[in-house]
Amino acid sequence: MSKGLPKRSEDYSLWYNELVKRADLAENSAVRGCMVIKPYGYSIWEKMQAELDRMFKETGHTNAYFPLFIPKSYLSKEASHVEGFAKECAVVTHYRLKNDENGKGVVVDPEAKLEEELIVRPTSETVIWSTYKNWIQSYRDLPLLVNQWANVVRWEMRTRLFLRTAEFLWQEGHTAHATKEEAEAETLQMMQVYAQFAEEFMALPVVRGRKTENERFAGAEDTLCIEAMMQDGKALQAGTSHFLGQNFAKAFDVKFATKEGGLDFVWGTSWGVSTRLMGALIMAHSDDNGLVLPPKLAPMQVVIVPIYRGDDEFKAVSAKANELVSALRKAGVSVKFDDRDTHKPGWKFAEYELKGVPLRIALGPRDLENGTVEIARRDTLTKESFALDSMPIEEKVKTLLDEIQTSIYQKANDFKESHTTEVNSWEEFQELLESKGGFLSAHWDGTSETEDKIKELTKATIRCIPLDQKEESGKCVLTGKPSKGRVLFAKAY
Amino acid sequence: MSKGLPKRSEDYSLWYNELVKRADLAENSAVRGCMVIKPYGYSIWEKMQAELDRMFKETGHTNAYFPLFIPKSYLSKEASHVEGFAKECAVVTHYRLKNDENGKGVVVDPEAKLEEELIVRPTSETVIWSTYKNWIQSYRDLPLLVNQWANVVRWEMRTRLFLRTAEFLWQEGHTAHATKEEAEAETLQMMQVYAQFAEEFMALPVVRGRKTENERFAGAEDTLCIEAMMQDGKALQAGTSHFLGQNFAKAFDVKFATKEGGLDFVWGTSWGVSTRLMGALIMAHSDDNGLVLPPKLAPMQVVIVPIYRGDDEFKAVSAKANELVSALRKAGVSVKFDDRDTHKPGWKFAEYELKGVPLRIALGPRDLENGTVEIARRDTLTKESFALDSMPIEEKVKTLLDEIQTSIYQKANDFKESHTTEVNSWEEFQELLESKGGFLSAHWDGTSETEDKIKELTKATIRCIPLDQKEESGKCVLTGKPSKGRVLFAKAY
């Protein structure tokens, strides 16, 4: 490992970029705005996928796959949808190359232009609802509960690894229902699934809320969301769940025969989380030494580093280490024994700190004599000497992993709580936003104009109207007009 | 279910197309040549993915993700690679849309043309080797064993669901090694992994072989493959593993410091299987009643259908069925109890036959009296009455599932064996190819000219030179020139 990371307090943004690269999570590719997700980063994403996929299946959803390409005309069928997405689409206009005359390269064959240009999907509502038209005839075909794991493309101008990339990986759920109530319940349920995943697995506390009209998904009647707080006081939207009403059913003429013998448009939802969650995970917990990963998502929960001089010591230490590895693996703990002789222990310590491995066990000749190992926690950077005869190693490790999972959640939650402030005047709002950031809980008059104005003046947006918002009469923090409850403002990623 | 499937003997091709659609595996989408993989089809693909992914990881590989888009110039860097892929690429030339003047649709903004056009990946060697250049400096960075699960696009003109589609899902492994021997061993190992997967999980016997120069991957020095035989006597290439030599390392200047202090180009491999395997699975085992699935890949291994009249019988039958469900689930068998009252037992029987559920258990009042259930095997269409007190149901079911897995493999293997024929004259070759098909094991003079000529005359290609080919002097079946061993010809998908 080369020199240390930039410090968060000095340049949070640079710290993040460097951490993502040095911890082998991702890097920029030759195509502007597209990233390469490196093996270590991808293995974290795989763990996220596995848990989410299990949760989707437990709530009755199945996976399917829909085409990457969308006919351009589809995009225009839902009026607000096209307005939201048209400007950031990649367009396929040709479908063939030929060698140039000198045979030294390839050129586009001008005669091979597509009859109808194709959009690389920025999201799949249009292509999916055009398919659902054939799948849904009767109430017996409903509900239709489908999810897709896929790549999507939005041609963003300013990109950052994981947080905003031209291509990203995600899942998108698309469900169809016979009644408005059922679709609304599904929208709420999937937001709760996301919240539970964030809190339980990512150790990331979130606010459950509803977007204002301004921030709603293009084509939705209601957007629920989970919002998290990063260590620099900026918010990050970590997942959204949309109630689509009958908008896409109407755009694609998807009707069903009701139980009562009538014919009605289908009610829809869509919901998604993406590789953006990787950005949230990194920014929420990590420190100036590198990544801090929640044990439930760490690809490697424990690393064992041998301390030795010469072959005899190595053999003795290795024998003991392999015993520990067996015991831990048997107990379902993922563990690596790093017995490489090309790197010194100090180098390895720094490397696994950078990579965020939750527990490090060091083991040398003196430990063998004493019947101990040294266990270091990544989250607190504390060490303890553990007597191997005091309890089985797997029990000790599992207890510590649970403690870490709880502890980093608690730390992030304390941060979020201490960075959620009720503000009651415009001066306070501006001052606090600059000095401390975080969520500002403030009254708002309910108009898009005021929301726009506040964004223009401060760059803060309404992250959400919390679902547990209390009724409380007050005055809008900017205009002084009447308000019925507080909403959360923040600068956001 | 509507009327029966077309018969294989009458129109194999139509039978396949109809089966894919009626069994809810896949359908064509609005974009020419792109398919929608429906939930039931996708759940089979997921099972394939899970097993393959496990096998890749057990052989030391990790997953990563590389960009969908490839700069056009990359494709030309490896001369034979560009020749193989240029003609079937989708090209992104624009990246923005805008609303037209009437606001009624979207048009491409002519000013938003990309500076360098992008190719939608047909395969990722170029983008991956351009990345490996930064990942590999020293022998310590090798081997690099990476796999990617992704979608790729090849603009095929004639498409068929699963077998040949413009967009398909696949995995592509891309490895880098310090020595030629190691890269060759990897190429062989991954071909063996594919063969083992096909035989053990898909119940699909395959020939392990080597492609001739004509049929080699564009950019490879050697291509190993597995070839399967379908019920219509046509061969299907089910997986390929390529030894790339130093071709891509040279094209992208990927060198490494050797252990001995020198500098050398890296050796590479790539290997892949795709949703085409779904086509192979369907065509190898299924019959005129529908799908036949190997139990190891069936999303639902057992279905229980209740037979009853009136509520009392339903309650009694359901209670017993739920007992069976619990016992089976506990034993790791996937089982569905279809208690829908909207469909009659006969309809359900036909439906699950069409869907290829390996075992069907029917259960009525008389069974309750007698302590029996009726168990029907999908592969043989045979039924037996099973006395529940003779052995635990889960034991019986697991034994039957194992028997089915073995039996359909055996059946497919018998078919393959009986459709592999040694031929020694050109008349015999032509006659057999038309009358029976299958693999024709024949001598060949080793030239591309003869291979081309045979293809032109008969549409048969050399599927592979089997790895277990015996040395045997003979005369080329077409030209009479000397040959050292037999190769396998067939018409192929």
Tab-separated table of C-alpha atoms in Angstrom, chain B residues 157-480:
chain	number	residue	atom	x	y	z
B	157	MET	CA	-30.541	-11.419	-38.948
B	158	ARG	CA	-32.275	-14.744	-38.312
B	159	THR	CA	-33.217	-15.174	-34.702
B	160	ARG	CA	-34.893	-17.927	-32.658
B	161	LEU	CA	-35.868	-17.771	-29.013
B	162	PHE	CA	-32.897	-18.749	-26.807
B	163	LEU	CA	-30.935	-20.267	-29.699
B	164	ARG	CA	-30.020	-17.095	-31.523
B	165	THR	CA	-31.189	-13.702	-30.308
B	166	ALA	CA	-29.901	-10.186	-30.895
B	167	GLU	CA	-29.484	-9.664	-27.149
B	168	PHE	CA	-28.696	-12.577	-24.902
B	169	LEU	CA	-27.526	-13.221	-21.364
B	170	TRP	CA	-24.306	-15.043	-20.713
B	171	GLN	CA	-21.214	-15.301	-18.600
B	172	GLU	CA	-17.806	-14.589	-20.007
B	173	GLY	CA	-14.665	-15.596	-18.143
B	174	HIS	CA	-11.478	-13.681	-18.942
B	175	THR	CA	-8.257	-14.886	-17.406
B	176	ALA	CA	-4.630	-13.774	-17.619
B	177	HIS	CA	-1.607	-15.978	-16.939
B	178	ALA	CA	2.162	-15.850	-16.734
B	179	THR	CA	2.754	-18.901	-18.919
B	180	LYS	CA	1.363	-20.526	-21.993
B	181	GLU	CA	0.999	-23.859	-20.175
B	182	GLU	CA	-1.071	-22.303	-17.398
B	183	ALA	CA	-3.396	-20.570	-19.873
B	184	GLU	CA	-3.817	-23.799	-21.821
B	185	ALA	CA	-4.613	-25.691	-18.627
B	186	GLU	CA	-7.232	-23.056	-17.740
B	187	THR	CA	-8.800	-23.366	-21.203
B	188	LEU	CA	-9.095	-27.109	-20.734
B	189	GLN	CA	-10.321	-26.834	-17.152
B	190	MET	CA	-13.189	-24.498	-18.041
B	191	MET	CA	-14.281	-26.687	-20.943
B	192	GLN	CA	-14.391	-29.550	-18.438
B	193	VAL	CA	-16.425	-27.423	-16.014
B	194	TYR	CA	-18.955	-26.810	-18.791
B	195	ALA	CA	-19.037	-30.501	-19.695
B	196	GLN	CA	-19.565	-31.478	-16.073
B	197	PHE	CA	-22.332	-28.900	-15.684
B	198	ALA	CA	-24.072	-30.083	-18.860
B	199	GLU	CA	-23.913	-33.748	-17.916
B	200	GLU	CA	-24.549	-33.532	-14.198
B	201	PHE	CA	-27.160	-30.768	-14.044
B	202	MET	CA	-28.674	-30.497	-17.511
B	203	ALA	CA	-28.574	-34.304	-17.960
B	204	LEU	CA	-27.090	-33.481	-21.344
B	205	PRO	CA	-24.308	-35.731	-22.640
B	206	VAL	CA	-21.715	-33.805	-24.625
B	207	VAL	CA	-18.712	-34.441	-26.826
B	208	ARG	CA	-15.591	-32.641	-25.628
B	209	GLY	CA	-13.624	-31.395	-28.596
B	210	ARG	CA	-11.551	-28.829	-30.376
B	211	LYS	CA	-12.768	-26.510	-33.118
B	212	THR	CA	-11.093	-26.413	-36.512
B	213	GLU	CA	-9.471	-23.165	-37.598
B	214	ASN	CA	-12.610	-22.240	-39.550
B	215	GLU	CA	-14.836	-22.455	-36.508
B	216	ARG	CA	-12.449	-20.920	-34.000
B	217	PHE	CA	-13.347	-17.794	-31.978
B	218	ALA	CA	-12.229	-14.580	-33.688
B	219	GLY	CA	-8.951	-13.756	-31.946
B	220	ALA	CA	-8.250	-17.161	-30.380
B	221	GLU	CA	-5.399	-19.555	-31.091
B	222	ASP	CA	-7.415	-22.551	-29.979
B	223	THR	CA	-11.094	-23.106	-29.176
B	224	LEU	CA	-12.315	-26.042	-27.109
B	225	CYS	CA	-16.016	-26.800	-27.048
B	226	ILE	CA	-18.768	-29.070	-25.874
B	227	GLU	CA	-21.224	-30.293	-28.497
B	228	ALA	CA	-24.611	-31.813	-27.785
B	229	MET	CA	-27.075	-33.736	-29.966
B	230	MET	CA	-30.713	-32.660	-30.236
B	231	GLN	CA	-33.679	-34.965	-30.903
B	232	ASP	CA	-33.888	-33.945	-34.559
B	233	GLY	CA	-30.329	-35.124	-35.201
B	234	LYS	CA	-28.843	-31.634	-35.281
B	235	ALA	CA	-25.873	-30.688	-33.141
B	236	LEU	CA	-25.790	-27.728	-30.754
B	237	GLN	CA	-22.634	-26.039	-29.492
B	238	ALA	CA	-23.259	-25.671	-25.775
B	239	GLY	CA	-20.127	-23.898	-24.557
B	240	THR	CA	-16.712	-22.760	-25.714
B	241	SER	CA	-13.386	-22.096	-24.020
B	242	HIS	CA	-10.690	-20.182	-25.884
B	243	PHE	CA	-6.931	-20.117	-25.564
B	244	LEU	CA	-6.119	-16.581	-26.703
B	245	GLY	CA	-2.347	-16.927	-26.756
B	246	GLN	CA	-0.810	-13.473	-26.370
B	247	ASN	CA	-3.082	-11.959	-29.023
B	248	PHE	CA	-5.080	-9.605	-26.822
B	249	ALA	CA	-2.091	-8.841	-24.598
B	250	LYS	CA	-0.235	-7.681	-27.698
B	251	ALA	CA	-3.220	-5.736	-29.033
B	252	PHE	CA	-3.569	-3.881	-25.709
B	253	ASP	CA	0.077	-3.915	-24.680
B	254	VAL	CA	-0.357	-5.932	-21.492
B	255	LYS	CA	3.109	-6.919	-20.250
B	256	PHE	CA	4.305	-8.186	-16.898
B	257	ALA	CA	7.603	-8.356	-15.036
B	258	THR	CA	8.495	-12.036	-14.879
B	259	LYS	CA	9.869	-13.818	-11.825
B	260	GLU	CA	13.199	-13.966	-13.620
B	261	GLY	CA	13.359	-10.201	-14.074
B	262	GLY	CA	12.261	-10.030	-17.700
B	263	LEU	CA	9.229	-8.445	-19.340
B	264	ASP	CA	6.735	-10.550	-21.273
B	265	PHE	CA	3.259	-10.393	-22.758
B	266	VAL	CA	0.515	-12.016	-20.716
B	267	TRP	CA	-1.261	-15.209	-21.860
B	268	GLY	CA	-5.035	-15.176	-21.976
B	269	THR	CA	-8.187	-17.276	-22.084
B	270	SER	CA	-11.868	-16.542	-22.407
B	271	TRP	CA	-14.856	-18.861	-22.056
B	272	GLY	CA	-18.609	-18.532	-22.084
B	273	VAL	CA	-22.013	-20.105	-21.996
B	274	SER	CA	-25.269	-18.292	-22.615
B	275	THR	CA	-29.058	-18.481	-22.488
B	276	ARG	CA	-28.586	-20.694	-25.559
B	277	LEU	CA	-28.233	-23.482	-22.971
B	278	MET	CA	-31.953	-23.018	-22.349
B	279	GLY	CA	-32.571	-23.993	-25.959
B	280	ALA	CA	-30.381	-27.067	-25.565
B	281	LEU	CA	-32.143	-28.089	-22.364
B	282	ILE	CA	-35.571	-27.786	-23.955
B	283	MET	CA	-34.701	-29.569	-27.195
B	284	ALA	CA	-32.744	-32.424	-25.649
B	285	HIS	CA	-35.380	-33.870	-23.325
B	286	SER	CA	-38.865	-32.557	-24.014
B	287	ASP	CA	-41.658	-34.463	-25.740
B	288	ASP	CA	-44.967	-33.898	-27.516
B	289	ASN	CA	-46.693	-33.215	-24.189
B	290	GLY	CA	-44.325	-30.429	-23.236
B	291	LEU	CA	-41.152	-29.797	-21.302
B	292	VAL	CA	-39.173	-32.504	-19.559
B	293	LEU	CA	-36.850	-30.911	-17.015
B	294	PRO	CA	-34.002	-32.535	-15.111
B	295	PRO	CA	-34.913	-32.430	-11.402
B	296	LYS	CA	-31.669	-30.603	-10.573
B	297	LEU	CA	-32.750	-27.586	-12.641
B	298	ALA	CA	-36.529	-27.731	-12.250
B	299	PRO	CA	-37.825	-24.632	-10.425
B	300	MET	CA	-40.566	-26.810	-8.998
B	301	GLN	CA	-39.665	-30.481	-8.514
B	302	VAL	CA	-42.997	-31.729	-7.243
B	303	VAL	CA	-46.543	-30.486	-7.602
B	304	ILE	CA	-49.387	-31.756	-5.469
B	305	VAL	CA	-52.854	-31.687	-7.028
B	306	PRO	CA	-55.859	-32.273	-4.772
B	307	ILE	CA	-58.860	-34.254	-6.025
B	308	TYR	CA	-62.083	-33.452	-4.218
B	309	ARG	CA	-65.762	-32.566	-4.290
B	310	GLY	CA	-67.089	-30.088	-1.795
B	311	ASP	CA	-65.544	-28.352	1.169
B	312	ASP	CA	-65.255	-31.314	3.522
B	313	GLU	CA	-63.241	-33.372	1.099
B	314	PHE	CA	-61.111	-30.338	0.256
B	315	LYS	CA	-60.313	-29.777	3.913
B	316	ALA	CA	-59.354	-33.377	4.548
B	317	VAL	CA	-57.250	-33.620	1.397
B	318	SER	CA	-55.583	-30.253	2.048
B	319	ALA	CA	-54.598	-31.249	5.572
B	320	LYS	CA	-52.820	-34.328	4.266
B	321	ALA	CA	-51.276	-32.397	1.339
B	322	ASN	CA	-49.856	-29.790	3.700
B	323	GLU	CA	-48.249	-32.544	5.749
B	324	LEU	CA	-46.550	-33.830	2.621
B	325	VAL	CA	-45.459	-30.323	1.650
B	326	SER	CA	-43.796	-29.810	5.039
B	327	ALA	CA	-41.996	-33.132	4.929
B	328	LEU	CA	-40.736	-32.509	1.400
B	329	ARG	CA	-39.642	-28.908	2.000
B	330	LYS	CA	-37.789	-29.970	5.120
B	331	ALA	CA	-35.892	-32.462	2.984
B	332	GLY	CA	-34.918	-29.733	0.528
B	333	VAL	CA	-37.386	-30.658	-2.209
B	334	SER	CA	-39.140	-27.756	-3.942
B	335	VAL	CA	-42.829	-28.417	-3.974
B	336	LYS	CA	-46.027	-26.580	-4.814
B	337	PHE	CA	-49.489	-27.426	-3.560
B	338	ASP	CA	-51.859	-26.225	-6.252
B	339	ASP	CA	-55.083	-25.722	-4.335
B	340	ARG	CA	-56.666	-23.304	-6.802
B	341	ASP	CA	-60.363	-23.905	-7.218
B	342	THR	CA	-60.460	-22.097	-10.547
B	343	HIS	CA	-59.066	-25.061	-12.491
B	344	LYS	CA	-59.949	-28.765	-12.606
B	345	PRO	CA	-57.433	-31.532	-11.856
B	346	GLY	CA	-57.292	-32.580	-15.537
B	347	TRP	CA	-56.371	-29.043	-16.566
B	348	LYS	CA	-53.688	-28.933	-13.894
B	349	PHE	CA	-52.249	-32.300	-14.952
B	350	ALA	CA	-51.849	-31.063	-18.523
B	351	GLU	CA	-50.432	-27.720	-17.357
B	352	TYR	CA	-47.710	-29.291	-15.209
B	353	GLU	CA	-46.881	-31.753	-17.944
B	354	LEU	CA	-46.417	-28.811	-20.293
B	355	LYS	CA	-44.209	-27.108	-17.690
B	356	GLY	CA	-42.087	-30.207	-17.148
B	357	VAL	CA	-42.554	-30.615	-13.388
B	358	PRO	CA	-40.692	-33.902	-12.721
B	359	LEU	CA	-43.165	-35.416	-10.244
B	360	ARG	CA	-46.877	-34.939	-9.768
B	361	ILE	CA	-48.638	-36.210	-6.670
B	362	ALA	CA	-52.409	-36.553	-6.822
B	363	LEU	CA	-54.366	-37.020	-3.650
B	364	GLY	CA	-58.101	-37.686	-3.210
B	365	PRO	CA	-60.544	-39.049	-0.604
B	366	ARG	CA	-59.924	-42.649	-1.657
B	367	ASP	CA	-56.181	-42.110	-1.144
B	368	LEU	CA	-56.891	-40.834	2.358
B	369	GLU	CA	-58.852	-44.003	3.103
B	370	ASN	CA	-56.135	-46.227	1.711
B	371	GLY	CA	-53.157	-44.279	3.028
B	372	THR	CA	-51.814	-43.814	-0.494
B	373	VAL	CA	-51.001	-41.122	-3.011
B	374	GLU	CA	-50.662	-41.369	-6.765
B	375	ILE	CA	-47.229	-40.382	-8.020
B	376	ALA	CA	-46.769	-39.625	-11.734
B	377	ARG	CA	-43.365	-39.275	-13.404
B	378	ARG	CA	-43.137	-36.621	-16.079
B	379	ASP	CA	-40.318	-38.236	-18.027
B	380	THR	CA	-41.927	-41.653	-18.507
B	381	LEU	CA	-45.557	-40.535	-18.065
B	382	THR	CA	-46.022	-43.519	-15.726
B	383	LYS	CA	-48.041	-43.556	-12.509
B	384	GLU	CA	-47.857	-45.589	-9.363
B	385	SER	CA	-49.888	-45.807	-6.203
B	386	PHE	CA	-47.581	-45.241	-3.257
B	387	ALA	CA	-48.402	-46.486	0.255
B	388	LEU	CA	-47.440	-43.706	2.627
B	389	ASP	CA	-46.544	-46.114	5.404
B	390	SER	CA	-44.061	-48.025	3.233
B	391	MET	CA	-41.362	-45.358	3.566
B	392	PRO	CA	-41.191	-41.625	4.321
B	393	ILE	CA	-42.537	-39.611	1.373
B	394	GLU	CA	-39.376	-37.496	1.156
B	395	GLU	CA	-37.267	-40.611	0.755
B	396	LYS	CA	-39.501	-41.939	-1.992
B	397	VAL	CA	-39.524	-38.586	-3.795
B	398	LYS	CA	-35.769	-38.087	-3.565
B	399	THR	CA	-35.184	-41.573	-4.923
B	400	LEU	CA	-37.531	-40.897	-7.813
B	401	LEU	CA	-35.956	-37.502	-8.569
B	402	ASP	CA	-32.528	-39.143	-8.696
B	403	GLU	CA	-33.880	-41.843	-10.960
B	404	ILE	CA	-35.376	-39.262	-13.312
B	405	GLN	CA	-32.140	-37.269	-13.433
B	406	THR	CA	-30.193	-40.427	-14.335
B	407	SER	CA	-32.815	-41.767	-16.665
B	408	ILE	CA	-33.167	-38.688	-18.870
B	409	TYR	CA	-29.392	-38.429	-19.080
B	410	GLN	CA	-29.288	-42.080	-20.155
B	411	LYS	CA	-31.999	-41.567	-22.722
B	412	ALA	CA	-30.237	-38.557	-24.220
B	413	ASN	CA	-26.958	-40.446	-24.176
B	414	ASP	CA	-28.472	-43.449	-25.923
B	415	PHE	CA	-29.833	-41.102	-28.543
B	416	LYS	CA	-26.473	-39.450	-29.001
B	417	GLU	CA	-24.684	-42.808	-29.248
B	418	SER	CA	-27.166	-44.193	-31.732
B	419	HIS	CA	-26.838	-40.981	-33.720
B	420	THR	CA	-23.067	-41.068	-33.967
B	421	THR	CA	-22.066	-43.056	-37.021
B	422	GLU	CA	-18.744	-43.800	-38.632
B	423	VAL	CA	-18.970	-43.136	-42.345
B	424	ASN	CA	-16.308	-44.005	-44.879
B	425	SER	CA	-17.573	-42.853	-48.246
B	426	TRP	CA	-19.027	-39.654	-49.633
B	427	GLU	CA	-22.223	-41.432	-50.732
B	428	GLU	CA	-22.747	-42.800	-47.231
B	429	PHE	CA	-22.032	-39.357	-45.773
B	430	GLN	CA	-24.668	-37.631	-47.887
B	431	GLU	CA	-27.223	-40.392	-47.528
B	432	LEU	CA	-26.931	-40.648	-43.738
B	433	LEU	CA	-26.905	-36.914	-43.189
B	434	GLU	CA	-30.282	-36.672	-44.915
B	435	SER	CA	-31.901	-39.852	-43.644
B	436	LYS	CA	-30.833	-39.829	-40.024
B	437	GLY	CA	-28.594	-36.888	-39.217
B	438	GLY	CA	-26.607	-36.987	-36.004
B	439	PHE	CA	-22.844	-36.879	-35.720
B	440	LEU	CA	-21.020	-38.332	-38.703
B	441	SER	CA	-17.569	-39.504	-37.688
B	442	ALA	CA	-15.463	-39.246	-40.794
B	443	HIS	CA	-11.956	-38.707	-42.054
B	444	TRP	CA	-11.037	-35.238	-43.260
B	445	ASP	CA	-7.915	-34.043	-45.009
B	446	GLY	CA	-7.349	-31.202	-42.572
B	447	THR	CA	-7.872	-28.307	-44.993
B	448	SER	CA	-10.275	-25.383	-44.671
B	449	GLU	CA	-11.067	-25.733	-48.369
B	450	THR	CA	-12.485	-29.216	-47.939
B	451	GLU	CA	-14.387	-28.146	-44.827
B	452	ASP	CA	-15.916	-25.239	-46.760
B	453	LYS	CA	-16.743	-27.464	-49.703
B	454	ILE	CA	-18.545	-29.990	-47.496
B	455	LYS	CA	-20.517	-27.215	-45.841
B	456	GLU	CA	-21.469	-25.817	-49.215
B	457	LEU	CA	-22.589	-29.217	-50.514
B	458	THR	CA	-24.416	-30.481	-47.420
B	459	LYS	CA	-24.719	-27.703	-44.800
B	460	ALA	CA	-22.806	-29.987	-42.425
B	461	THR	CA	-19.883	-28.466	-40.524
B	462	ILE	CA	-17.116	-29.973	-38.474
B	463	ARG	CA	-18.539	-29.711	-34.969
B	464	CYS	CA	-15.249	-30.682	-33.388
B	465	ILE	CA	-12.193	-32.835	-33.382
B	466	PRO	CA	-13.014	-34.963	-30.320
B	467	LEU	CA	-10.402	-34.731	-27.588
B	468	ASP	CA	-10.425	-38.519	-27.326
B	469	GLN	CA	-9.891	-38.914	-31.069
B	470	LYS	CA	-7.945	-42.070	-31.836
B	471	GLU	CA	-5.044	-41.987	-34.242
B	472	GLU	CA	-6.252	-43.809	-37.290
B	473	SER	CA	-4.985	-43.452	-40.842
B	474	GLY	CA	-7.693	-43.032	-43.399
B	475	LYS	CA	-8.801	-41.120	-46.423
B	476	CYS	CA	-10.757	-37.875	-46.427
B	477	VAL	CA	-14.432	-38.610	-47.004
B	478	LEU	CA	-14.648	-35.992	-49.749
B	479	THR	CA	-11.207	-35.703	-51.373
B	480	GLY	CA	-9.681	-39.070	-50.582
